[in-house]
mmCIF file of C-alpha atoms in Angstrom:
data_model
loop_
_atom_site.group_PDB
_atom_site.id
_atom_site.type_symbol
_atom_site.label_atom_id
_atom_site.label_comp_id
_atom_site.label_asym_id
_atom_site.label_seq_id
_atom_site.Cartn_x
_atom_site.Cartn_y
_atom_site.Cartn_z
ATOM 1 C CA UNK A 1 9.878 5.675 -0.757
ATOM 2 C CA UNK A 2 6.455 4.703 -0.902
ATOM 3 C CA UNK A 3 5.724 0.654 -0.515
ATOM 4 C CA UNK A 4 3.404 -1.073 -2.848
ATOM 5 C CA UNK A 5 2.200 -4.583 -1.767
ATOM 6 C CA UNK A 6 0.446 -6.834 -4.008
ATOM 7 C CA UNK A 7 -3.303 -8.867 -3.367
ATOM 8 C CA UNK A 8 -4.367 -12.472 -5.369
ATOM 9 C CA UNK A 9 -7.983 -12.931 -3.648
ATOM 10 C CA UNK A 10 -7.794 -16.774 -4.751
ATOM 11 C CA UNK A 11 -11.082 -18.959 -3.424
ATOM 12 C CA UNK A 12 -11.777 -22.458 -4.953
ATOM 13 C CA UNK A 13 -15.284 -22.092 -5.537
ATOM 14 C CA UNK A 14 -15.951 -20.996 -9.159
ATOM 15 C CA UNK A 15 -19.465 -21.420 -11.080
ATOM 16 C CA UNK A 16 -18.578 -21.056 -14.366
ATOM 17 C CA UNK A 17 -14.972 -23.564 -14.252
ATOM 18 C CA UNK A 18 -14.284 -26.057 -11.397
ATOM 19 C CA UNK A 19 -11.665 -24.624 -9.326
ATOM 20 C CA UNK A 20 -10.743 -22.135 -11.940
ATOM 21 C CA UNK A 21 -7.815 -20.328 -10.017
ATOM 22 C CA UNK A 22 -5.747 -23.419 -9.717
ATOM 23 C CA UNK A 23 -6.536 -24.874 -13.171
ATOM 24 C CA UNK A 24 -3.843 -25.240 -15.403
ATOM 25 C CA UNK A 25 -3.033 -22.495 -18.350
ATOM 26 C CA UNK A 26 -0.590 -22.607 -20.600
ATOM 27 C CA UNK A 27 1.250 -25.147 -18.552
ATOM 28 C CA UNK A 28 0.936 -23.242 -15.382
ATOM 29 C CA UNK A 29 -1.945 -22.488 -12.692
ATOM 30 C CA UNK A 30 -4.355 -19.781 -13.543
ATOM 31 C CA UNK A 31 -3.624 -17.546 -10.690
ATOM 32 C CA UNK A 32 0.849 -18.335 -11.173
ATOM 33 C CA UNK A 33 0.529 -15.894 -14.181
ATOM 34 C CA UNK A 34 -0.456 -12.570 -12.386
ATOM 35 C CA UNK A 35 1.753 -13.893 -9.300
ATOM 36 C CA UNK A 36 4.723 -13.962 -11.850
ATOM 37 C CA UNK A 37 3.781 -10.476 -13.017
ATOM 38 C CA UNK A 38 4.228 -9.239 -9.630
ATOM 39 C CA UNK A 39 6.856 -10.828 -8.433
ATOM 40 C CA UNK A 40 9.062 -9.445 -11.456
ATOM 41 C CA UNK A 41 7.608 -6.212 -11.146
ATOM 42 C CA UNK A 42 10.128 -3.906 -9.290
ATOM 43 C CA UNK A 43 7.769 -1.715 -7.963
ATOM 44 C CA UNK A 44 5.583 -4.623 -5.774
ATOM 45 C CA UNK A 45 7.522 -5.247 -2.899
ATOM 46 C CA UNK A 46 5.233 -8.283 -1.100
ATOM 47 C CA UNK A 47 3.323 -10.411 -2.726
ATOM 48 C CA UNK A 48 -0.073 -11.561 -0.227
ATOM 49 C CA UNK A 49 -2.806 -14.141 -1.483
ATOM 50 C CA UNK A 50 -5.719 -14.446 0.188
ATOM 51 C CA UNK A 51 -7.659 -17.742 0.535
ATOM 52 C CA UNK A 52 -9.935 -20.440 2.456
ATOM 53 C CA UNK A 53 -8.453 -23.652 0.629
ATOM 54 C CA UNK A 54 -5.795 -25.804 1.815
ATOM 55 C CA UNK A 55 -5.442 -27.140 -2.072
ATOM 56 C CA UNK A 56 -4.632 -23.523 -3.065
ATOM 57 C CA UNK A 57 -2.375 -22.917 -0.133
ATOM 58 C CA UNK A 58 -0.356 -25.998 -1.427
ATOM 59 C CA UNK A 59 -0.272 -24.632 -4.717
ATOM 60 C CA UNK A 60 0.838 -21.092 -3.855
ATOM 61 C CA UNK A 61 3.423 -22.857 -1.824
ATOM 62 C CA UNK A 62 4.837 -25.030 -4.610
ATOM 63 C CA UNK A 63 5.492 -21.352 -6.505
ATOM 64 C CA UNK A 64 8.405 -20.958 -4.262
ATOM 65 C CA UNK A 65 8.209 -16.721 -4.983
ATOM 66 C CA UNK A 66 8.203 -15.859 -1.063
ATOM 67 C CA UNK A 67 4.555 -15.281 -0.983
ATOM 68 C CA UNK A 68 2.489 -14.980 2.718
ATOM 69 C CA UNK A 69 -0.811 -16.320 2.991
ATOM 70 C CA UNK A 70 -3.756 -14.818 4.448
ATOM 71 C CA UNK A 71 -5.960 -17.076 5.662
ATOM 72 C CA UNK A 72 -9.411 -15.817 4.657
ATOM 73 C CA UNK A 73 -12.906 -16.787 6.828
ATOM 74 C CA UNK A 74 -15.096 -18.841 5.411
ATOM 75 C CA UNK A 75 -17.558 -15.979 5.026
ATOM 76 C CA UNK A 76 -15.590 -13.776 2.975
ATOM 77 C CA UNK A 77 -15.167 -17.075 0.257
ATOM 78 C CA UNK A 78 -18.621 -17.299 -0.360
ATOM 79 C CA UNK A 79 -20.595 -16.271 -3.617
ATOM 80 C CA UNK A 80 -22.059 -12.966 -2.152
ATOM 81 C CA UNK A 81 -18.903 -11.884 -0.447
ATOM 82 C CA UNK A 82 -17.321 -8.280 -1.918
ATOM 83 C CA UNK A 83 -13.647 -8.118 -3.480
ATOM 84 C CA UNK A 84 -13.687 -4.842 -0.909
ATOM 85 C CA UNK A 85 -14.418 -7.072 2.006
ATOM 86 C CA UNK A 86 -11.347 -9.528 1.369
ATOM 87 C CA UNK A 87 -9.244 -6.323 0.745
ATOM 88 C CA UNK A 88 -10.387 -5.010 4.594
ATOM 89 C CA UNK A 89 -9.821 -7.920 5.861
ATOM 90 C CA UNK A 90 -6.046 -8.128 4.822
ATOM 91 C CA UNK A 91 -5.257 -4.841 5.806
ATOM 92 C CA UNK A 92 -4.984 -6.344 9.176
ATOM 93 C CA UNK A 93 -2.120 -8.597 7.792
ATOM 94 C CA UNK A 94 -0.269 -6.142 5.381
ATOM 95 C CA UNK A 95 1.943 -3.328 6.267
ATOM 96 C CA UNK A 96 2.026 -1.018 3.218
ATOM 97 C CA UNK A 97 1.103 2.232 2.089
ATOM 98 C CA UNK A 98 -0.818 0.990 -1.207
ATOM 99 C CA UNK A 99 -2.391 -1.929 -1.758
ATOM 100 C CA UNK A 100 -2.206 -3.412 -5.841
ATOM 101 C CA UNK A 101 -5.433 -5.757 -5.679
ATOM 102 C CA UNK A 102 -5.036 -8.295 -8.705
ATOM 103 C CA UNK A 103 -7.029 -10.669 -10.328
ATOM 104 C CA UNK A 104 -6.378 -14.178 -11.214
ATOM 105 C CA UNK A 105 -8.846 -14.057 -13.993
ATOM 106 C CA UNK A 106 -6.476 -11.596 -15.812
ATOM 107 C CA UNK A 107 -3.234 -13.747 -17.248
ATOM 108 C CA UNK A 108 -2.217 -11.187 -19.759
ATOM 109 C CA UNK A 109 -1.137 -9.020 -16.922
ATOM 110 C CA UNK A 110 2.560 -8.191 -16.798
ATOM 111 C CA UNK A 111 5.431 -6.982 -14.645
ATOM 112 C CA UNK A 112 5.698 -3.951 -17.124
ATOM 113 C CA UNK A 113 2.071 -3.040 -16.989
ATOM 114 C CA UNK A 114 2.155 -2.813 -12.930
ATOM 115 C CA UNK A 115 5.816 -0.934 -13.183
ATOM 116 C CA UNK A 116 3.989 1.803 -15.316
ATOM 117 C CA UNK A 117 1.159 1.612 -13.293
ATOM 118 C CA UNK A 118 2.684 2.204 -10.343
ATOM 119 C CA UNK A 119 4.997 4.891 -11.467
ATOM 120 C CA UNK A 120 2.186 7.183 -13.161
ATOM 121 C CA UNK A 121 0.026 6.569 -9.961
ATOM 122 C CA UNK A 122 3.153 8.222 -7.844
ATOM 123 C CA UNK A 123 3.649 10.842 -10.879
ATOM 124 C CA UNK A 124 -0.178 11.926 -10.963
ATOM 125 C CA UNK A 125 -0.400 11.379 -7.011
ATOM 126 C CA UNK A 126 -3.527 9.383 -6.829
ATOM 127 C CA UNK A 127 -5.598 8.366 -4.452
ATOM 128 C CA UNK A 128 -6.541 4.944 -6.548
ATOM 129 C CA UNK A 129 -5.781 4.011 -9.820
ATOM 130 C CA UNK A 130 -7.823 0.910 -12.043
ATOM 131 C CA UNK A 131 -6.612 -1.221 -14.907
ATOM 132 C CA UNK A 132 -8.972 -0.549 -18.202
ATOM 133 C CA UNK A 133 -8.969 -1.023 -21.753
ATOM 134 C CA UNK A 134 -10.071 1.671 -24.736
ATOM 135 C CA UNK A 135 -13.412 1.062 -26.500
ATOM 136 C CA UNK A 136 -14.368 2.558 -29.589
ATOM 137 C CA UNK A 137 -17.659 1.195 -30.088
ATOM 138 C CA UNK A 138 -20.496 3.602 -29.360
ATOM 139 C CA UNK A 139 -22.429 2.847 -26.372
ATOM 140 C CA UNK A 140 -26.070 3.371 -25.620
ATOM 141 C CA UNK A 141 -28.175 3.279 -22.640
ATOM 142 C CA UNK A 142 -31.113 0.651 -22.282
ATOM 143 C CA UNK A 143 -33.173 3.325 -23.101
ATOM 144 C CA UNK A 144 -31.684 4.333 -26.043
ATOM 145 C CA UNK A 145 -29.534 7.390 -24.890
ATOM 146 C CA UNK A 146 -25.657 7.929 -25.964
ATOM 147 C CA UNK A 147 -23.331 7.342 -23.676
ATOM 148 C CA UNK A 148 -20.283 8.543 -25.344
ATOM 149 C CA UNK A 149 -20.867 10.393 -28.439
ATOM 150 C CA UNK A 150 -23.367 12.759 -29.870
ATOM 151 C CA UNK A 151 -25.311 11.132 -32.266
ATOM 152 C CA UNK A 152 -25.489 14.768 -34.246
ATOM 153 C CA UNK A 153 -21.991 15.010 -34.928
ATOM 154 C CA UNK A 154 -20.995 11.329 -34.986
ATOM 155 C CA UNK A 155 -17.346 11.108 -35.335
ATOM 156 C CA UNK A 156 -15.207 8.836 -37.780
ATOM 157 C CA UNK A 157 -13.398 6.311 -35.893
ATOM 158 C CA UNK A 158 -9.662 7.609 -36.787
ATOM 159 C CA UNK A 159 -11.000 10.818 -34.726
ATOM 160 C CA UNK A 160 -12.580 9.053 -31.932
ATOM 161 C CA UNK A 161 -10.997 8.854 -28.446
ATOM 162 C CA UNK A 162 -13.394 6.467 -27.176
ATOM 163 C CA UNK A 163 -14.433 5.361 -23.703
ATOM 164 C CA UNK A 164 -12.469 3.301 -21.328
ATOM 165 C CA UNK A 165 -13.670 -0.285 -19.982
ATOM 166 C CA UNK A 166 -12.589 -1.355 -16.272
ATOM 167 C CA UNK A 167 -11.013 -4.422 -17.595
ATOM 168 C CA UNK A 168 -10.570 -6.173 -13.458
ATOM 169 C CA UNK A 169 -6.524 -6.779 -13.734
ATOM 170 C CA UNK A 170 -5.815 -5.054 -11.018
ATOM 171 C CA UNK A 171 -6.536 -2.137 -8.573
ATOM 172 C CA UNK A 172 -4.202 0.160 -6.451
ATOM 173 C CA UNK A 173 -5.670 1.780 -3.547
ATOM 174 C CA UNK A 174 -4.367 4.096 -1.150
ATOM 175 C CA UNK A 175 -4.887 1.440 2.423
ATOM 176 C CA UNK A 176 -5.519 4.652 5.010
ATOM 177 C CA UNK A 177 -8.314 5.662 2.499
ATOM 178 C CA UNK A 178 -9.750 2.213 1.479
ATOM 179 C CA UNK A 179 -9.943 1.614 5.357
ATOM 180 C CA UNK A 180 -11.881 4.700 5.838
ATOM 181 C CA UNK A 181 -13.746 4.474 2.535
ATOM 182 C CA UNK A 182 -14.333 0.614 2.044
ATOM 183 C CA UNK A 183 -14.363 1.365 -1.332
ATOM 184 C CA UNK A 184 -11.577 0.431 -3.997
ATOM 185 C CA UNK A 185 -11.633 3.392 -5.901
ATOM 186 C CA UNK A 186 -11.987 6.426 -3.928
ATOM 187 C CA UNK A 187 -10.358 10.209 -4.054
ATOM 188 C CA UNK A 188 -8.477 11.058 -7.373
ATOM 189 C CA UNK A 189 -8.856 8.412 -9.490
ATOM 190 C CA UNK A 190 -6.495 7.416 -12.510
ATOM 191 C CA UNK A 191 -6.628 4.618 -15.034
ATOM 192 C CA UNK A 192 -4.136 3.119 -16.835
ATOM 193 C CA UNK A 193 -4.813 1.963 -19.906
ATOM 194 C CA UNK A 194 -4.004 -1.979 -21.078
ATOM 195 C CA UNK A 195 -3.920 -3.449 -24.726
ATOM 196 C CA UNK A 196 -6.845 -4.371 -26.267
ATOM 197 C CA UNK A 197 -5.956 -8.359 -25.608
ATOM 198 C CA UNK A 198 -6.622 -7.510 -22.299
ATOM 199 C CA UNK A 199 -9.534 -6.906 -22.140
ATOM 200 C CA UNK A 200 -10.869 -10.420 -21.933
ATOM 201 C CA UNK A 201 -11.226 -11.946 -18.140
ATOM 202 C CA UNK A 202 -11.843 -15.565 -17.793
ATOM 203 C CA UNK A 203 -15.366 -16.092 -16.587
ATOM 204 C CA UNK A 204 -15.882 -19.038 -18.998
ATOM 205 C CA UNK A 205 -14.094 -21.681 -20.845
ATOM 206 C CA UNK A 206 -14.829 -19.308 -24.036
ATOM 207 C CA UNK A 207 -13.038 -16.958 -22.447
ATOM 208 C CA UNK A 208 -10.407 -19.350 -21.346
ATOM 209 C CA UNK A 209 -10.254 -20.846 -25.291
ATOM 210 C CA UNK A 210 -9.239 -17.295 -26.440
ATOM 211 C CA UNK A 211 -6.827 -16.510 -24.019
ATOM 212 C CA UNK A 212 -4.343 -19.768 -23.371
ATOM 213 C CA UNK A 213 -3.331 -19.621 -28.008
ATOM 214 C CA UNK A 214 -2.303 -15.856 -26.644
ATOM 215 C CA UNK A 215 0.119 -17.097 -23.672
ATOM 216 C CA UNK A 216 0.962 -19.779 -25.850
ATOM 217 C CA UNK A 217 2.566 -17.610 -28.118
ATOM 218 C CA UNK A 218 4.073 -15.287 -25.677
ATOM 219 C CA UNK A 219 5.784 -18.244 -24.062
ATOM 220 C CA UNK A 220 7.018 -19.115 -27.690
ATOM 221 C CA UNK A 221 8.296 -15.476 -28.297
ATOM 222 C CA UNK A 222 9.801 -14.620 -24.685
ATOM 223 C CA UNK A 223 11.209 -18.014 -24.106
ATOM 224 C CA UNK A 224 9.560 -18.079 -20.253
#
């Protein structure tokens, strides 16, 4: 049985919102919703955040879902520093065979999403797998060359498969090859797709307007 372990890079610096992964959501802390996801997903087995702030440690404690904190230098908290460079840096900490990176700034994330995930990475056996969303707008270069269609046989929309958008919920890498590589997404690559909804990540408090009526509702509907 192959053991997948679970990431929540979590600093306290944000530009956009002041300390955006602890504000509250829906009633909850931004980063608790993606935590939730993965601790009732019953593929993750542990659940690792990774962080340089004693107010988030306090926070992640108060969650009481048996998750170890990794505590993260200074260096790798900084504006500049790569998502791949906190990921190297826990490998140190983290016994596992693949490593499911997620991101606070995606709430709509849920257990069943990184259940599927995890099973169709195993099925397909890939090397890495990324969260995305479908698109079926038609996308153009700067310098006005198609991306995804050809502008000579332009295709109705009913008959358009469209082009997938890395939506940032969350990553599964293979840890011997994302220690070699340094690179996220390396060797076969899959990508499971995600509902339209979720395709919004919370950069801004636009972003975080459209999002919390959403969870709102879900709470309403689900009861939790």
């Amino acid at each position: 049985m192959n053991n997948f372990s679970a990431l929540v890079p979590l600093r306290i610096g944000s530009k956009g919102i002041k300390k955006k992964n602890i504000k509250t959501l829906a009633g909850r802390p931004l980063c608790e919703w993606v935590i939730k996801a993965a601790f009732e997903s019953d593929k993750i087995g542990k659940i690792y955040v990774s962080t340089e702030s004693e107010e988030i440690k306090k926070v992640i404690n108060s969650l009481e879902m048996g998750i170890e904190i990794i505590d993260r230098p200074a260096e790798l908290a900084s504006d500049t520093a790569s998502t791949e460079s906190v990921m190297l840096h826990a490998l140190s900490y983290i016994q596992t065979d693949y490593l499911v990176t997620l991101q606070a700034t995606s709430p709509l994330l849920e257990a069943k999403d990184l259940d599927k995930a995890c099973v169709k990475f195993q099925e397909h056996k890939y090397d890495s797998l990324l969260s995305a969303t479908r698109t079926k707008h038609f996308i153009w270069t700067e310098d006005a060359k198609p991306l995804n269609y050809n502008p000579e046989k332009r295709p109705r929309r009913q008959d358009f498969f469209g082009s997938f958008v890395e939506n940032g919920a969350f990553y599964i890498s293979n840890c011997e090859q994302l220690a070699s590589s340094e690179v996220r997404l390396h060797g076969k690559i899959g990508i499971y797709e995600m509902t339209e909804e979720a395709k919004t990540e919370i950069d801004t408090i636009e972003d975080w307007k459209i999002i919390e009526p959403i969870l709102l509702e879900r709470i309403r509907l689900q009861g939790k």
